[in-house]
Short mmCIF file of C-alpha atoms in Angstrom, two decimals:
data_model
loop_
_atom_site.label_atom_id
_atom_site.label_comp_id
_atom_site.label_asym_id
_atom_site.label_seq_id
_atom_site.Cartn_x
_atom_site.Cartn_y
_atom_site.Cartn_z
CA UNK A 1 -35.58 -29.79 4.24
CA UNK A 2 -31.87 -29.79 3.45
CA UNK A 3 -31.82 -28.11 0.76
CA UNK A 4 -34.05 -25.69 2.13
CA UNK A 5 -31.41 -25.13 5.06
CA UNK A 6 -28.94 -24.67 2.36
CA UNK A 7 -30.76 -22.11 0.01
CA UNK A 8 -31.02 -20.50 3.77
CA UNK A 9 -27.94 -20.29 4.77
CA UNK A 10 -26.40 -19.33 1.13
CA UNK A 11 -28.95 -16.44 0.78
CA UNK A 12 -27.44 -15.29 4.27
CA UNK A 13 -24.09 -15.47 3.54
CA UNK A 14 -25.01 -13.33 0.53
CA UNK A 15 -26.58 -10.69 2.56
CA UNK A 16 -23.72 -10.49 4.67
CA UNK A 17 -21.08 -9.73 1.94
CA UNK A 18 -23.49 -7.43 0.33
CA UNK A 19 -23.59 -5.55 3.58
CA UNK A 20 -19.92 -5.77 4.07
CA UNK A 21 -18.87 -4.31 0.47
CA UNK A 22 -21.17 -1.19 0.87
CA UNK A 23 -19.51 1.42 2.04
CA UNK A 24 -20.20 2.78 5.18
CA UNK A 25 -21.43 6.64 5.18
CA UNK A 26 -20.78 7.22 9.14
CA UNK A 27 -18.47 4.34 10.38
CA UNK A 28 -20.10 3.31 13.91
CA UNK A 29 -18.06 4.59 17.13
CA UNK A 30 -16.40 3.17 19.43
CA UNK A 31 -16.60 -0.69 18.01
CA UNK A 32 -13.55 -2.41 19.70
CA UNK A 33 -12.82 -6.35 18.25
CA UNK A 34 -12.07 -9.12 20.65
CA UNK A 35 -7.88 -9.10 20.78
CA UNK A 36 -6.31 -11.62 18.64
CA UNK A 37 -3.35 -12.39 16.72
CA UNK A 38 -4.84 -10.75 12.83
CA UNK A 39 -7.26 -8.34 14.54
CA UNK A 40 -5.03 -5.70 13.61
CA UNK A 41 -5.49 -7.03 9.67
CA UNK A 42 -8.99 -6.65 9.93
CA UNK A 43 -8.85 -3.04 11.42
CA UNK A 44 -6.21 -2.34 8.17
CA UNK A 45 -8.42 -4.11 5.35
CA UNK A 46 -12.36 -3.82 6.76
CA UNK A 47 -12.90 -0.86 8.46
CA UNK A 48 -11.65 1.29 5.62
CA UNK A 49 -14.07 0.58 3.39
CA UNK A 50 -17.50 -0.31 5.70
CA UNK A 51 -18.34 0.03 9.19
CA UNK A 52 -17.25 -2.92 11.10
CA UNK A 53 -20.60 -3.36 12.85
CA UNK A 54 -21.40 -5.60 10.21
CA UNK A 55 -18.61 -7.92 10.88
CA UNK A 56 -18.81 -7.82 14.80
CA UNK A 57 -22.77 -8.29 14.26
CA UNK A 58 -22.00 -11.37 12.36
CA UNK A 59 -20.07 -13.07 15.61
CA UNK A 60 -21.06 -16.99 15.73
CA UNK A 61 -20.54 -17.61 11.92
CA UNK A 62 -19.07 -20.80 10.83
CA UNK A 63 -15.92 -21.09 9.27
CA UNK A 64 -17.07 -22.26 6.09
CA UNK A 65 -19.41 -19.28 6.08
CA UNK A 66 -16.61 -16.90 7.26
CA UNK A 67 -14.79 -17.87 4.11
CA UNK A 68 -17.40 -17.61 1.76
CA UNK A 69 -18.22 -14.15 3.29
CA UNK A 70 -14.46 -13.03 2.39
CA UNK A 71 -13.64 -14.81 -0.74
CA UNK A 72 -17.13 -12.75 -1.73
CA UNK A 73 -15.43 -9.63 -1.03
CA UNK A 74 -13.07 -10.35 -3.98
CA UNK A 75 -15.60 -10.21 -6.29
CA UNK A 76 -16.23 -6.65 -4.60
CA UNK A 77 -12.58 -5.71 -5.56
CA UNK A 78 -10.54 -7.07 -2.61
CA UNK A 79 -6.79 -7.60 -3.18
CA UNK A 80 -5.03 -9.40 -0.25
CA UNK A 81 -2.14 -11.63 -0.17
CA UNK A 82 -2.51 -14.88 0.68
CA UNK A 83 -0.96 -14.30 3.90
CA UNK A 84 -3.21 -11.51 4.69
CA UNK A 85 -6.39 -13.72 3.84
CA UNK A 86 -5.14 -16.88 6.39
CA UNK A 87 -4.61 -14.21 9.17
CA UNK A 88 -7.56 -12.54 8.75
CA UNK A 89 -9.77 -15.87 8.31
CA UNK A 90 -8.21 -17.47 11.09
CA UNK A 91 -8.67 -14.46 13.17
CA UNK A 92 -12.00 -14.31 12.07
CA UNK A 93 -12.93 -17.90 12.72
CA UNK A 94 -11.37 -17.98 15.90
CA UNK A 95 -12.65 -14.65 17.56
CA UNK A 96 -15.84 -14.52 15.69
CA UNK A 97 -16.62 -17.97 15.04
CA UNK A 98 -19.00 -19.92 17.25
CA UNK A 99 -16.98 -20.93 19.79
CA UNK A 100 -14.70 -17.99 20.92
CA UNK A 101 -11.84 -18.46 23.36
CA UNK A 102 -12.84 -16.77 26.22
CA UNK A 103 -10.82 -12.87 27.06
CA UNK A 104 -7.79 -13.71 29.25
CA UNK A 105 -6.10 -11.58 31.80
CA UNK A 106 -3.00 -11.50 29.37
CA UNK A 107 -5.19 -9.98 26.24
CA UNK A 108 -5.46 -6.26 26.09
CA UNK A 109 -8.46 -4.93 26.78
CA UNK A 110 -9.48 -1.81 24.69
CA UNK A 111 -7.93 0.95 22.50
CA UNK A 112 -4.75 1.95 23.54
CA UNK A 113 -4.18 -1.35 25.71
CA UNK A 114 -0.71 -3.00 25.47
CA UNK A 115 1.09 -5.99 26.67
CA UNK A 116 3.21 -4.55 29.36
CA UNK A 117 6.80 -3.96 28.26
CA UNK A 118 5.85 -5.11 24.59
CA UNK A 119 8.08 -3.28 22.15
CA UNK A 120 6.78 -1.57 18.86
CA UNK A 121 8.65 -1.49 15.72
CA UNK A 122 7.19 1.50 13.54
CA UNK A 123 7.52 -0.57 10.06
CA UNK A 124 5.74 -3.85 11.36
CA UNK A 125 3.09 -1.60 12.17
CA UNK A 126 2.64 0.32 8.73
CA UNK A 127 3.62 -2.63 6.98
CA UNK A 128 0.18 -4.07 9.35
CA UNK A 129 -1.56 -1.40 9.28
CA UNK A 130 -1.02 1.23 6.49
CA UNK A 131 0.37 -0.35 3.43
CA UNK A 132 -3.43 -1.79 1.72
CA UNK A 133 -3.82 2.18 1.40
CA UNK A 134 -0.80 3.89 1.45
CA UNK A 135 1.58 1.43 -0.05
CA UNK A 136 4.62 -0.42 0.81
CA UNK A 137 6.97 2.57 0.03
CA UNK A 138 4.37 4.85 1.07
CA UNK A 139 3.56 6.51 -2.56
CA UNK A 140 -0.36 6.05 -1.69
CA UNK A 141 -2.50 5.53 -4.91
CA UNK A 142 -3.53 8.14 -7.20
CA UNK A 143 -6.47 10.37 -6.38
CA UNK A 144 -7.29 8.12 -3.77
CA UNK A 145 -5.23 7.59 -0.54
CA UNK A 146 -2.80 10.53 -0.34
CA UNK A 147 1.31 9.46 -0.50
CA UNK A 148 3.31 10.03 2.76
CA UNK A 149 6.71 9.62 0.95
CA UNK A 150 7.68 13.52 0.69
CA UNK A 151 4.13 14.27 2.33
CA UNK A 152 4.80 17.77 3.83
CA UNK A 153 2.40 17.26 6.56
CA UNK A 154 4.75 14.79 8.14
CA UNK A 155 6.94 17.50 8.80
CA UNK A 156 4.84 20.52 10.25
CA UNK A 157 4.64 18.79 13.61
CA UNK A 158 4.38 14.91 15.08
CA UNK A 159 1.27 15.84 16.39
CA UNK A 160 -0.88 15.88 13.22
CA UNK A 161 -0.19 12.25 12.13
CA UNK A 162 -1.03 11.02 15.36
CA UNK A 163 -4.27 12.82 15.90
CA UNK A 164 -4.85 10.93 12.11
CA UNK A 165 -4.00 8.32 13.34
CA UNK A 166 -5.74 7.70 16.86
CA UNK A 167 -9.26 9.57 15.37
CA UNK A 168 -9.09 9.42 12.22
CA UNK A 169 -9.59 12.57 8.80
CA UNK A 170 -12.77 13.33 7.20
CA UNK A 171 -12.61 16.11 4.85
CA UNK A 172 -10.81 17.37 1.69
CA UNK A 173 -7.38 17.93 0.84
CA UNK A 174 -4.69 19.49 -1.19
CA UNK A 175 -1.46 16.60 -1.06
CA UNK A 176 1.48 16.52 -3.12
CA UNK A 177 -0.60 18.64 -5.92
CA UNK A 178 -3.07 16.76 -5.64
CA UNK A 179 -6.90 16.60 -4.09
CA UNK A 180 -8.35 13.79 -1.89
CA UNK A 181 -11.67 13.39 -0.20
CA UNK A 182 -11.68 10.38 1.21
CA UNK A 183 -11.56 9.60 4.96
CA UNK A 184 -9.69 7.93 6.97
CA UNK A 185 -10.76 5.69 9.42
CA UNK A 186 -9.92 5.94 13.16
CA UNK A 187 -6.72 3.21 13.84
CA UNK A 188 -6.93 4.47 17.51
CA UNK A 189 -7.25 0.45 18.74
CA UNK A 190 -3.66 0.23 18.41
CA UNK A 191 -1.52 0.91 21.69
CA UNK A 192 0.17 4.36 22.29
CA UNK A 193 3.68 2.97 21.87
CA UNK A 194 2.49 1.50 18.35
CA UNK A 195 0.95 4.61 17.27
CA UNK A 196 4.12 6.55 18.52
CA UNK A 197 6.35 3.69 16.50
CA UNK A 198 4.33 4.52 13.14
CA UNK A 199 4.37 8.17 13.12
CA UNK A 200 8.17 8.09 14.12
CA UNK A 201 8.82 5.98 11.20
CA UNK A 202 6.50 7.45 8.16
CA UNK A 203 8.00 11.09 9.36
CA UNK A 204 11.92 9.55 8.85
CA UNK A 205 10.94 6.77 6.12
CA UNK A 206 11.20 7.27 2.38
CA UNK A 207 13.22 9.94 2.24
CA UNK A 208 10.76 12.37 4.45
CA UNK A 209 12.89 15.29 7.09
CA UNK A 210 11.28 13.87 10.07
CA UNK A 211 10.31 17.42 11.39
CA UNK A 212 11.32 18.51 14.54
CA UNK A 213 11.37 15.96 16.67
CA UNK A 214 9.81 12.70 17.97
CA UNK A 215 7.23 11.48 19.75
CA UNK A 216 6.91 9.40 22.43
CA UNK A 217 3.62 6.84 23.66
CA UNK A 218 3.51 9.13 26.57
CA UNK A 219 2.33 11.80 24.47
CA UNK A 220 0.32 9.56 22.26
CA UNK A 221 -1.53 8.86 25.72
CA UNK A 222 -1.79 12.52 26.48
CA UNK A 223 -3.51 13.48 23.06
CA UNK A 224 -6.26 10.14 23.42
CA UNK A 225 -7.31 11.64 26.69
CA UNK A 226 -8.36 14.51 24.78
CA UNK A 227 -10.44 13.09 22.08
CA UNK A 228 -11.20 14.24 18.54
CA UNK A 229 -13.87 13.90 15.62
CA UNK A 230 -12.67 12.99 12.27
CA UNK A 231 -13.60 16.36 11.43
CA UNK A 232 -12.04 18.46 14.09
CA UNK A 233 -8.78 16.62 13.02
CA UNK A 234 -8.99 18.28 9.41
CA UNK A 235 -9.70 21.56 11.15
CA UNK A 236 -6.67 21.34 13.16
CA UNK A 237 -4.71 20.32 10.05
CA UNK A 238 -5.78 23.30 8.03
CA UNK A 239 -4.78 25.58 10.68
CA UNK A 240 -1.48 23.88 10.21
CA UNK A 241 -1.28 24.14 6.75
CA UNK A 242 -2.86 28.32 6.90
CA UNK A 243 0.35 28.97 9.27
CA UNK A 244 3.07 27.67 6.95
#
């Protein structure tokens, strides 16, 4: 019977990472993780590649199985740092284990919450957030995720990389001579002052002109009240790129 239980359980676990490491055609709307220190991790590393239904569905695994399930992404081509992996396992185990804390007045509670008063510091959250794709000096990877160190979009107007960032860009594109047609996934869980930090930072970082201007988390706050597909985002970027 044991080993029954066991063949069980391993042939689940399997399933699981299987269904994690495909990647997800039409990532699932709206899916907001329980806040946690390292949820932010598993925004940046999972949601990129499949649609985190899978891992939200999967709430009450153990934390032997929750390791399993992510040392099985490796063999899917994950490359984390071993800081990364704790934060995101602990997270995982914690929030999504079988015995969650339970939400507390002091968490915040959906996209664009933030601690009140909480300060953002634009390179904490690329460093969080951005650098798996984009890399740590922002020079992307080849063919795949698109540089923003001498990107010229970051320049045309502060408005673009936030609408990227809060819904996200489906489409193809010309960058830095090069074409992409990826997407990118919807980071819109993170608070209007951290989304404000970012594209303040990648627009100045690196060498890049910054553009005119800044923007603020007010007018983060403004542009989520008006939301956006993936794909209307890479129609307002072409008609930014058509003008120039």
């Amino acid at each position: 019977m044991n080993r029954a239980i066991a063949l069980r359980d391993c042939a689940a676990r399997v399933a699981l990472a299987a269904a994690l490491a495909w990647p997800a055609v039409a990532q699932a709307a709206g899916i907001t993780l329980p806040p946690g220190p390292g949820a932010n991790l598993v925004y940046a590393r999972c949601q990129t590649c499949h649609d985190l239904q899978y891992v939200v569905d999967a709430k009450g695994l153990l934390p032997a199985q929750w390791k399993s399930t992510l040392a099985g992404m490796k063999d899917y081509g994950l490359t984390i740092s071993a800081d990364d992996e704790a934060a995101i396992l602990a997270y995982l185990t914690t929030y999504l284990g079988p015995n969650p804390p339970p939400a507390t007045a002091l968490a915040p509670a959906g996209p664009g919450a933030q601690a009140p008063g909480a300060a953002a510091n634009g390179r904490h959250v690329f460093e969080e957030n951005c650098s798996a794709c984009h890399g740590p000096e922002g020079a992307g990877q080849a063919g795949i995720y698109p540089a923003l160190a001498g990107n010229a979009d970051l320049a045309k107007d502060a408005g673009l990389p936030a609408r990227v960032v809060l819904f996200g860009l489906a489409g193809p594109i010309e960058a830095g001579g090069a074409s992409y047609s990826g997407t990118m996934p919807s980071f819109g869980h993170l608070g209007d002052a951290e989304i404000a930090a970012v594209v303040n930072y990648v627009r100045s970082a690196w060498g890049n002109a910054g553009g005119a201007g800044s923007i603020d988390a007010k007018a983060v706050a403004a542009l989520r009240a008006h939301p956006l597909s993936s794909a209307d985002v890479h129609a307002y970027r072409a008609a930014l790129v058509s003008a120039n």
